[in-house]
Short mmCIF file of C-alpha atoms in Angstrom, two decimals:
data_model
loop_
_atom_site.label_atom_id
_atom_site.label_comp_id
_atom_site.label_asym_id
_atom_site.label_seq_id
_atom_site.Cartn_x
_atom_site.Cartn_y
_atom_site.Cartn_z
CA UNK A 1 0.00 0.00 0.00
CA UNK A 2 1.19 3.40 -0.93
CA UNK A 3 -0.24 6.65 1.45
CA UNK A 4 0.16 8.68 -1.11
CA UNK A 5 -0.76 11.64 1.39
CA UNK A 6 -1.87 12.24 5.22
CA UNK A 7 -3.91 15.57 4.80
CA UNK A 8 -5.75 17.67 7.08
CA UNK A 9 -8.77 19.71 5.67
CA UNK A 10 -11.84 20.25 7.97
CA UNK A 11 -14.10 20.20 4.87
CA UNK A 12 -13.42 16.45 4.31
CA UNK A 13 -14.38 15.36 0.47
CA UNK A 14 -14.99 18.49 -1.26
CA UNK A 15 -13.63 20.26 -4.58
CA UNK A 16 -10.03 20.53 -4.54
CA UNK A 17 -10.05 16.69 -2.69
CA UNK A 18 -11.66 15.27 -5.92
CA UNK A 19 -10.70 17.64 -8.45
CA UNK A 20 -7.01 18.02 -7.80
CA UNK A 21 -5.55 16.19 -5.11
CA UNK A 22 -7.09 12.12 -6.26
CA UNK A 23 -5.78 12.84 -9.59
CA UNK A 24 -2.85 14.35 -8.97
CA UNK A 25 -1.48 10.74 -6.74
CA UNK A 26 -4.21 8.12 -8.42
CA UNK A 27 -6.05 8.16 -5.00
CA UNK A 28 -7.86 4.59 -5.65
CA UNK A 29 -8.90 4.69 -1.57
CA UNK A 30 -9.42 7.55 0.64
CA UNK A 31 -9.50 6.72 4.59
CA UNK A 32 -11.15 9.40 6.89
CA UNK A 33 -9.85 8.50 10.55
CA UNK A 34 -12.23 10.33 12.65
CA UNK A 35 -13.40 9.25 16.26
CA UNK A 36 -16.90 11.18 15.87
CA UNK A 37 -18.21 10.56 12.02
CA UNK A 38 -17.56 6.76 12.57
CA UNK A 39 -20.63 6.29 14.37
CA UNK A 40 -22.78 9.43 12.65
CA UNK A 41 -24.37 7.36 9.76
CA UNK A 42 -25.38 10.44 8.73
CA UNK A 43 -22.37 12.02 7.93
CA UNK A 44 -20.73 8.83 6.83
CA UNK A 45 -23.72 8.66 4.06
CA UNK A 46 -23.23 12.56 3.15
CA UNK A 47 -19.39 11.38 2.80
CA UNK A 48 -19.75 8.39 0.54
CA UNK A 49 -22.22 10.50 -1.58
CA UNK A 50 -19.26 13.23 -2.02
CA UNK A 51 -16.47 10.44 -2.95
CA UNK A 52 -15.72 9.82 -6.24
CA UNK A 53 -17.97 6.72 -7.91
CA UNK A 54 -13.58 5.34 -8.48
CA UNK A 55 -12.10 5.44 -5.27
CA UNK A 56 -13.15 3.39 -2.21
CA UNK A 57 -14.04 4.86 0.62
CA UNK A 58 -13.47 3.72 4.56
CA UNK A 59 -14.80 5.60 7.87
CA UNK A 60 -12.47 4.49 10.91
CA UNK A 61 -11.94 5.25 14.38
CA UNK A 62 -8.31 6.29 14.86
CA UNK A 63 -7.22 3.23 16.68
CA UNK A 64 -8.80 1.04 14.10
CA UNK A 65 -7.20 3.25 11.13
CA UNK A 66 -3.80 2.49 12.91
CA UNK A 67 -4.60 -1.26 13.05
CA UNK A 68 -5.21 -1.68 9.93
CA UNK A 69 -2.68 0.66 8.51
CA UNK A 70 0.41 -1.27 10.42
CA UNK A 71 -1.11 -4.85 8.55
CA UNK A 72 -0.82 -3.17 5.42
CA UNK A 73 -4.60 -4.44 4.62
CA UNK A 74 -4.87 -2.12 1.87
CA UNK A 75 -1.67 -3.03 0.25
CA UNK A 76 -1.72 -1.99 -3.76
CA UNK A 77 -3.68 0.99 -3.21
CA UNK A 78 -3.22 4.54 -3.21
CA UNK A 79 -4.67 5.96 -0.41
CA UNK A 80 -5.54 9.46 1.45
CA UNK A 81 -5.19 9.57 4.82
CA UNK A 82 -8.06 12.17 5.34
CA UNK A 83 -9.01 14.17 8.89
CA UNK A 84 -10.62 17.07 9.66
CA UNK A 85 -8.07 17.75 13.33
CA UNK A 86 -4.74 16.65 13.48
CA UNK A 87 -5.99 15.11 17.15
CA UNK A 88 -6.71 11.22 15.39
CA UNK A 89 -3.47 11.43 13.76
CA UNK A 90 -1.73 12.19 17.01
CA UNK A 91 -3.22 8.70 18.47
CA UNK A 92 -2.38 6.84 15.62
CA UNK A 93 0.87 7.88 16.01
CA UNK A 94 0.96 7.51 20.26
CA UNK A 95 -0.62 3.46 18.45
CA UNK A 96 2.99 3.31 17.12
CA UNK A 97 1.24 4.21 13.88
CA UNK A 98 4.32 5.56 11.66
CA UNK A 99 3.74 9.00 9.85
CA UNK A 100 6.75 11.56 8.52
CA UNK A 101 4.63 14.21 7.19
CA UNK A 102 0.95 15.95 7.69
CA UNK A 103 -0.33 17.99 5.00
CA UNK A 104 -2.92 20.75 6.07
CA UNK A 105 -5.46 22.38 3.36
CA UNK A 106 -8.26 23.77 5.17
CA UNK A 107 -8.55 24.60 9.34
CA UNK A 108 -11.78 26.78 9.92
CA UNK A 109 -11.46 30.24 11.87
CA UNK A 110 -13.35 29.04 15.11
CA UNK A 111 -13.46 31.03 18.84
CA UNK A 112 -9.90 30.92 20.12
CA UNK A 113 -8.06 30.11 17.55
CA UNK A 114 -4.75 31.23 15.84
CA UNK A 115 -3.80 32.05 12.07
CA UNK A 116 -1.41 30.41 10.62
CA UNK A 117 -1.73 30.63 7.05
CA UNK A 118 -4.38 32.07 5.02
CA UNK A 119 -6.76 28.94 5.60
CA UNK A 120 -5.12 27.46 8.17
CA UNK A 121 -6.89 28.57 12.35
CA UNK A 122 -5.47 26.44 14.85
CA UNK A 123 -7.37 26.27 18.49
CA UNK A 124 -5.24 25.80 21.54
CA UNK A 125 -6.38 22.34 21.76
CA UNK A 126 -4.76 21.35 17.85
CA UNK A 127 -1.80 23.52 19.14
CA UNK A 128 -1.08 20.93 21.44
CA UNK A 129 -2.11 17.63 19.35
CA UNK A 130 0.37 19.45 16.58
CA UNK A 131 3.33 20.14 19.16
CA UNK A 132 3.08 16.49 19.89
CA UNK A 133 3.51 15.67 16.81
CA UNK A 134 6.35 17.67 15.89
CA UNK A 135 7.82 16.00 19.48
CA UNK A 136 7.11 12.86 17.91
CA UNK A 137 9.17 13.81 14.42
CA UNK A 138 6.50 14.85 12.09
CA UNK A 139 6.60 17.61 9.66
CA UNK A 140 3.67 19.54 9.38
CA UNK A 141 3.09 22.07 5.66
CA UNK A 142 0.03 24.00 4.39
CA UNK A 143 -0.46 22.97 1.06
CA UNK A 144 -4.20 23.92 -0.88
CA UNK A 145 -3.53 22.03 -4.25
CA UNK A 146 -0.86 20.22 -6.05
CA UNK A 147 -0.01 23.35 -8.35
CA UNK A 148 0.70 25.52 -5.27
CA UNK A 149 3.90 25.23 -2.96
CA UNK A 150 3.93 23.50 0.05
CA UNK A 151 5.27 25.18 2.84
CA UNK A 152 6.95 24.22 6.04
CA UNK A 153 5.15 25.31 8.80
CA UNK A 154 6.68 22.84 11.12
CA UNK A 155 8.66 25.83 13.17
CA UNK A 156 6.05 28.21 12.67
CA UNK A 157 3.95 25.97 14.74
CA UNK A 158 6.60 25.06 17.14
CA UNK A 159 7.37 28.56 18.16
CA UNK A 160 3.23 29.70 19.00
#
């Protein structure tokens, strides 16, 4: 299995997701890791509307995502490692879940939180999940679409 990409974009499937970012690696298999939309069959049916009729789509708890990420039980796809926090990344990676870089598109202004980059609002709580990661060894960039540049923002995050 390739991850072709562990992103971070509160809007989930949406535009630049299927129009740019599935083409640009041959995303066959997207993988949303969040601890909340698991068990919101709801939002899990509004999700597999949005994906692409081409690329599978799986729903999992972060613990499970880890799980089955470490077996390789996707092996021969492409996948996206999709959440909407960076807080289910941090316990796949406390799961002994490897990951060397986090890609963030989209972060919401909400009350409390920083800018970072244009689109990118970080609450005090994802300020701390992100430090942790950075403790851990992971690099963190904003990056909208494939034609853009991806930026670094590992420090910048480090230093708030």
């Amino acid at each position: 299995m390739a991850i072709v990409e562990v992103r971070i974009d509160d809007r989930l499937i949406h535009g630049q997701v299927c129009g740019f970012w599935i083409p640009h690696y041959s995303v066959n298999k997207i993988v949303i890791v969040d601890n909340k939309i698991v068990n919101d069959e709801m939002r899990k049916t509004a999700l597999q509307i949005g994906c692409p009729s081409k690329v599978k789509l799986s729903i999992l708890n972060s613990l499970t995502a880890s799980d089955k990420l470490k077996r390789k039980l996707d092996e021969g796809s492409n996948v996206l490692i999709l959440t909407a926090n960076p807080h289910p990344l941090l316990e796949m990676v406390e799961d002994g879940y490897e990951i060397k870089k986090i890609k963030i598109g989209n972060l919401s202004s909400k009350e409390g939180s920083v800018q970072i980059k244009r689109t990118v609002f970080v609450s005090p709580d994802e300020l701390d999940s992100f430090k942790k990661l950075i403790a851990k060894g992971v690099t963190i960039e904003s990056h909208m679409i494939p034609s853009e540049h991806s930026e670094d923002i590992t420090e910048i995050i480090r230093t708030l």
